[in-house]
XYZ file of C-alpha atoms in Angstrom:
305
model
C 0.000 0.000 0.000
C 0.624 3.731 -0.070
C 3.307 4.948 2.377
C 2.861 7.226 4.608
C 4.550 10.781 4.958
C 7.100 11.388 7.593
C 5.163 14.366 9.239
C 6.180 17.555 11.034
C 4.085 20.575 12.248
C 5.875 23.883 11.618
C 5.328 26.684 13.351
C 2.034 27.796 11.478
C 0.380 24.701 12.337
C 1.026 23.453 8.454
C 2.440 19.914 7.976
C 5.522 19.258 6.015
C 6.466 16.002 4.679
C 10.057 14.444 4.019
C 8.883 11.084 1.964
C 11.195 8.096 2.144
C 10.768 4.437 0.728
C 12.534 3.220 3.732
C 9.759 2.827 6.583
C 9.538 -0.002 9.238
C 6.204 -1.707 9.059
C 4.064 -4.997 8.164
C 2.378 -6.049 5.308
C -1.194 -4.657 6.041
C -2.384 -2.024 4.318
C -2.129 0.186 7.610
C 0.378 0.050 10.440
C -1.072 1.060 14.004
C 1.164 3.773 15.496
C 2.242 3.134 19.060
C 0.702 6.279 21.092
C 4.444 7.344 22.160
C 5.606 7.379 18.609
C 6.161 11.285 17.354
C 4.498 10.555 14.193
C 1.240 9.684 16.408
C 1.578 12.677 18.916
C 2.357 14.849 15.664
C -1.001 13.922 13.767
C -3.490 13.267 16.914
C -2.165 17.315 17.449
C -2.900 18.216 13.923
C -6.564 16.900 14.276
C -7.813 17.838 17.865
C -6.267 21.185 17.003
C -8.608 21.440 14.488
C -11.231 20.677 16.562
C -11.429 23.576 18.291
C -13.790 23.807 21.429
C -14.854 19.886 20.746
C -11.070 18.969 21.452
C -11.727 18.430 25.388
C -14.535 15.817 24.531
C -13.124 14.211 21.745
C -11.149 11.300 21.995
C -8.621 9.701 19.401
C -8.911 5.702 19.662
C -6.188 5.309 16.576
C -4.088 6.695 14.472
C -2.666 4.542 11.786
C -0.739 5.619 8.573
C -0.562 4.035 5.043
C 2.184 1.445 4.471
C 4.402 0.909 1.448
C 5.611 -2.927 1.503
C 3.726 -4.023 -1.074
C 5.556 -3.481 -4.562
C 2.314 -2.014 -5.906
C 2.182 0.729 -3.127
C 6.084 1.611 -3.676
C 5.504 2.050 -7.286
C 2.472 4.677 -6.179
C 5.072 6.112 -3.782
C 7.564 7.040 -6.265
C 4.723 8.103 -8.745
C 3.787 10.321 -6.414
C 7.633 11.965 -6.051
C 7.637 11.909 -9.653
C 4.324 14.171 -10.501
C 5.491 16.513 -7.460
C 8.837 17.089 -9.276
C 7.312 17.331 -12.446
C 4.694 19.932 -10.754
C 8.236 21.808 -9.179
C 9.425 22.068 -12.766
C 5.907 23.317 -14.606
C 5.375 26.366 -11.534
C 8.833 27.172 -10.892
C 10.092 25.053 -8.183
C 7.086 25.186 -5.852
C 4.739 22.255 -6.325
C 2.649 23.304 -3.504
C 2.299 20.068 -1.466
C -0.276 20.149 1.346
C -2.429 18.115 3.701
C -5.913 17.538 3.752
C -8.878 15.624 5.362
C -10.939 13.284 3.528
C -14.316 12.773 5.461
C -15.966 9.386 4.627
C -17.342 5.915 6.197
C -15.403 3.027 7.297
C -16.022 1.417 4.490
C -15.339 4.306 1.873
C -11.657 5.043 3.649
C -10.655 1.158 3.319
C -11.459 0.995 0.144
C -9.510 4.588 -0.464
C -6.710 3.173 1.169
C -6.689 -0.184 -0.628
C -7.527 0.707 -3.831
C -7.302 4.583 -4.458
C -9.687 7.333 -5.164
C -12.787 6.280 -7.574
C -15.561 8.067 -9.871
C -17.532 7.327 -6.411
C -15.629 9.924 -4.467
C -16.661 12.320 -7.222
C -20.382 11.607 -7.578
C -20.794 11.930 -3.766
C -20.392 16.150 -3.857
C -21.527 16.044 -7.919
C -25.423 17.042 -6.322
C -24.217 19.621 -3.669
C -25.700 22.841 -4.537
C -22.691 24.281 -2.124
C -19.781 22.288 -3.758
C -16.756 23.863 -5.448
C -16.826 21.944 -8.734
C -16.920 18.311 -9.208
C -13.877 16.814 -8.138
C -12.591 14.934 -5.011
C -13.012 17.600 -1.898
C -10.738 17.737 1.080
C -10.420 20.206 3.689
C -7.583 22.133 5.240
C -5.350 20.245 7.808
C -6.704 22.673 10.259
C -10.098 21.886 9.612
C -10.458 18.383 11.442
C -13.595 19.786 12.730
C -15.613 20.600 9.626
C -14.246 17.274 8.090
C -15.612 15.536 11.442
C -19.325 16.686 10.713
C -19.351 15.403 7.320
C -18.835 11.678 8.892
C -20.766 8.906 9.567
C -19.950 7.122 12.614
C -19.356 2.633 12.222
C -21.370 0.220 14.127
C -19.557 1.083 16.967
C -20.319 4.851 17.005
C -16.630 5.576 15.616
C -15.710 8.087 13.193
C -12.947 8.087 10.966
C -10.851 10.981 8.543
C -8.584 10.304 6.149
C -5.109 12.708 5.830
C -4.002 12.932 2.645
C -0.707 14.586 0.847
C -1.843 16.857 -1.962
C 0.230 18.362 -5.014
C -1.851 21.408 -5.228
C 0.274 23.368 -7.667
C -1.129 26.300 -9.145
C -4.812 26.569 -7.628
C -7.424 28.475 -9.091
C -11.030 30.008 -7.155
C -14.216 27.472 -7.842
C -17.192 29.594 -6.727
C -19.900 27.932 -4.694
C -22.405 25.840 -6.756
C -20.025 25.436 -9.495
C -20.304 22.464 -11.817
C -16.435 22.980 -13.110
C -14.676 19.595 -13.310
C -11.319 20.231 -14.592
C -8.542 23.554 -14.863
C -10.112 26.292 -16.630
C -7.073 26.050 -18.553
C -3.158 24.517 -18.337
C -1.606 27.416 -16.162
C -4.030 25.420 -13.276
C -4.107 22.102 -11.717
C -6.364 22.258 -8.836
C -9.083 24.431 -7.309
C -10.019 26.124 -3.894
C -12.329 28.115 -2.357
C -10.567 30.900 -1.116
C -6.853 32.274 -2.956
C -5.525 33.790 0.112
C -6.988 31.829 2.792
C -8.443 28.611 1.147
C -10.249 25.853 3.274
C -11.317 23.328 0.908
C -9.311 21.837 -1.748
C -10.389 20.151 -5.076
C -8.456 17.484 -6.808
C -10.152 17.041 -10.536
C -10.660 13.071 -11.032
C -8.246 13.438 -14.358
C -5.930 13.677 -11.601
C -7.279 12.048 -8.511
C -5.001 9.427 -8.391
C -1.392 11.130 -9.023
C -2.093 14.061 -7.023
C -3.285 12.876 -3.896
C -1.587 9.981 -1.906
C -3.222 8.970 1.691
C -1.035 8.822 4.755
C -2.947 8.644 7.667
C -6.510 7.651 9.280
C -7.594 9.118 12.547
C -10.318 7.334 14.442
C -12.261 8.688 16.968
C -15.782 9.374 19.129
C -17.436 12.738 19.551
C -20.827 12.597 21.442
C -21.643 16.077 20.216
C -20.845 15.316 16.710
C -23.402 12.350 16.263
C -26.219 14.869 15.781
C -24.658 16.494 12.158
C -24.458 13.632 9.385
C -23.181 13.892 6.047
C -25.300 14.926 3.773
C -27.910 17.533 5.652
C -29.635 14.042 7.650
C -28.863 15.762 11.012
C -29.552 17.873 13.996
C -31.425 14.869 14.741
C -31.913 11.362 12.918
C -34.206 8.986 14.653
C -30.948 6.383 16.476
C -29.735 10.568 17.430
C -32.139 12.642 18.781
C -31.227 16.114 19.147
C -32.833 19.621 18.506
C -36.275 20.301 16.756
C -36.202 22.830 14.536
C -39.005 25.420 16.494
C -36.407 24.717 19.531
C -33.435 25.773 17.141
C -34.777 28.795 15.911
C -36.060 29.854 18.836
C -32.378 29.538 20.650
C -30.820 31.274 17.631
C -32.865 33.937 17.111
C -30.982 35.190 20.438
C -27.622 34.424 18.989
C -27.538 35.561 15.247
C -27.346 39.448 14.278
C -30.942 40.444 12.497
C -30.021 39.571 8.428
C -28.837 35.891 9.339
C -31.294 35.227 11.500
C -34.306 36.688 8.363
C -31.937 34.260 5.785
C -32.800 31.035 8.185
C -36.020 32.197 9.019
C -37.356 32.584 5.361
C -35.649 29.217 4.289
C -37.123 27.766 7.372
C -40.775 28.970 5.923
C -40.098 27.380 2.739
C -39.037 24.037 4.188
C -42.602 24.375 6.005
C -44.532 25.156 2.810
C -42.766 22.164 0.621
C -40.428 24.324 -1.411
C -37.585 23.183 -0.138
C -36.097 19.931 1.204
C -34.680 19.095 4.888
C -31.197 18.291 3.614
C -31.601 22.366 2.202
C -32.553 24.044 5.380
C -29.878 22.373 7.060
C -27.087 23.253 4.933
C -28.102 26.699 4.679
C -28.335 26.436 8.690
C -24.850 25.331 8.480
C -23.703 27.879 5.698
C -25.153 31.140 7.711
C -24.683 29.898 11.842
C -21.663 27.999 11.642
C -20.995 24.039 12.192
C -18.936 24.904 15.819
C -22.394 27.256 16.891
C -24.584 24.468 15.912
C -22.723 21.862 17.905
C -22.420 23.992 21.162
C -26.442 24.331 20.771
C -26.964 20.438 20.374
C -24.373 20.230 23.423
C -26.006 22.299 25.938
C -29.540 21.015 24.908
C -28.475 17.249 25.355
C -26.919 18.953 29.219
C -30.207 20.597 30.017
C -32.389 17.481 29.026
């Protein structure tokens, strides 16, 4: 399998990566790190810190990274090297190598890890009216948390990321919405959200699998997480009861200025009339309020129950 990077966290909070061949490990397509190995204290830091306020009551039960014994996942390895040089030579000696979280099930990340990224990865943000073209999405290694809400917990109410190392290169700005699924031209290879501060990253499939190269999954439980489930099912699933939605406005209509709070309340009116769909209201919820405000109101309504 794919190897995974030899990690550091600079100053900034960024990770760097120094790639080798050479790696200790078995034959698995994972190795479990030991919890007083570096490389585990280095990327458990890199995701609570992304956490933010849910740090305290989230706990890490693994973190393991990709391994490269297989001669099929050394050949990936070094393909990898390759299209970052080759991405040094076409920009000018900066292939722009980041990190990124993938957010998917169990099942999804095993199958990443085993086999690579698929047109399945693509087609799951293809019908997101809030997507930034069609590609495979990953957010910013200091967004753990707005990866975390985009899980699905396994049987055994776990939740699990995937880290990825990205060749980026030259980005260019998808808007919101956009259906764009490859560089507006050659001087581009991937897109973003933002230019000078992006959060979300977009590999286009043509390149899915030479530009990104998984390194590590994190696995974890978050109690106050469980209520917001990929795809706009939460604040509240039957197996995850949480907040009703006349509860919801009524507790942020005394947190939100006067124009957010009219946005939720006339999509809220819609969703009540049939014009628009559940999964709608709660993205928009989560687009205006915020996914960290949302979870601190799910929080201290599961405390006051």
């Amino acid at each position: 399998m794919m190897m995974a990077a030899q990690v550091e966290i600079v100053d900034n909070g960024e990770i760097i990566d120094s790639l080798s061949p050479h790696t200790s490990g078995d034959y698995s397509s994972t190795i479990l790190l030991r919890e007083e190995n570096h490389e585990y204290d280095v990327v458990k830091n890199c995701f609570l810190s992304g956490m933010g306020l849910h740090a305290a009551e989230t706990t890490v039960v693994s973190v393991r990274k990709t391994s490269a014994q297989r001669i099929t996942a050394k050949a990936k390895l070094a393909a990898s090297n390759v299209f970052a040089e080759a991405m040094k030579r076409k920009n000018g000696g900066d292939a722009n190598v980041r990190y990124g979280w993938y957010s998917g099930s169990k099942e999804e990340i095993e199958r990443i890890v085993s086999y690579g990224f698929s047109s399945s990865e693509v087609e799951k943000d293809e019908k997101d009216d809030r997507s930034h073209g069609v590609g495979v999405h990953f957010l910013h290694n200091t967004c753990s948390l707005a990866a975390a809400v985009l899980g699905e917990a396994d049987e055994e109410g776990i939740q699990h990321l995937l880290l990825c190392r990205l060749i980026l290169g030259k980005p260019e700005r998808i808007i919101s919405g956009s259906k764009q699924s490859y560089p507006s031209s050659s001087g581009y290879d991937c897109g973003v959200d933002n230019l000078e501060n992006p959060r979300k990253y977009v590999i286009w499939s043509c390149n899915m699998n030479s530009y990104i190269l998984p390194s590590h999954v994190v696995s974890f439980k978050s109690p106050t997480l469980r209520g917001l489930i990929r795809g706009g099912g939460g604040l509240g699933r039957a197996r995850s009861p949480c907040v009703s939605f006349p509860i919801l406005m009524s507790i942020l209509s005394k947190s939100l200025d006067r124009p957010r709070m009219n946005v939720i309340l006339t999509t809220y009116v819609d969703f009540r009339k049939g014009k628009v769909r559940r999964e709608q209201l709660i993205r928009k919820m989560r687009e205006v309020v915020g996914d960290e405000l949302l979870l601190d109101i799910i929080k201290n309504h599961r405390n006051s129950d």
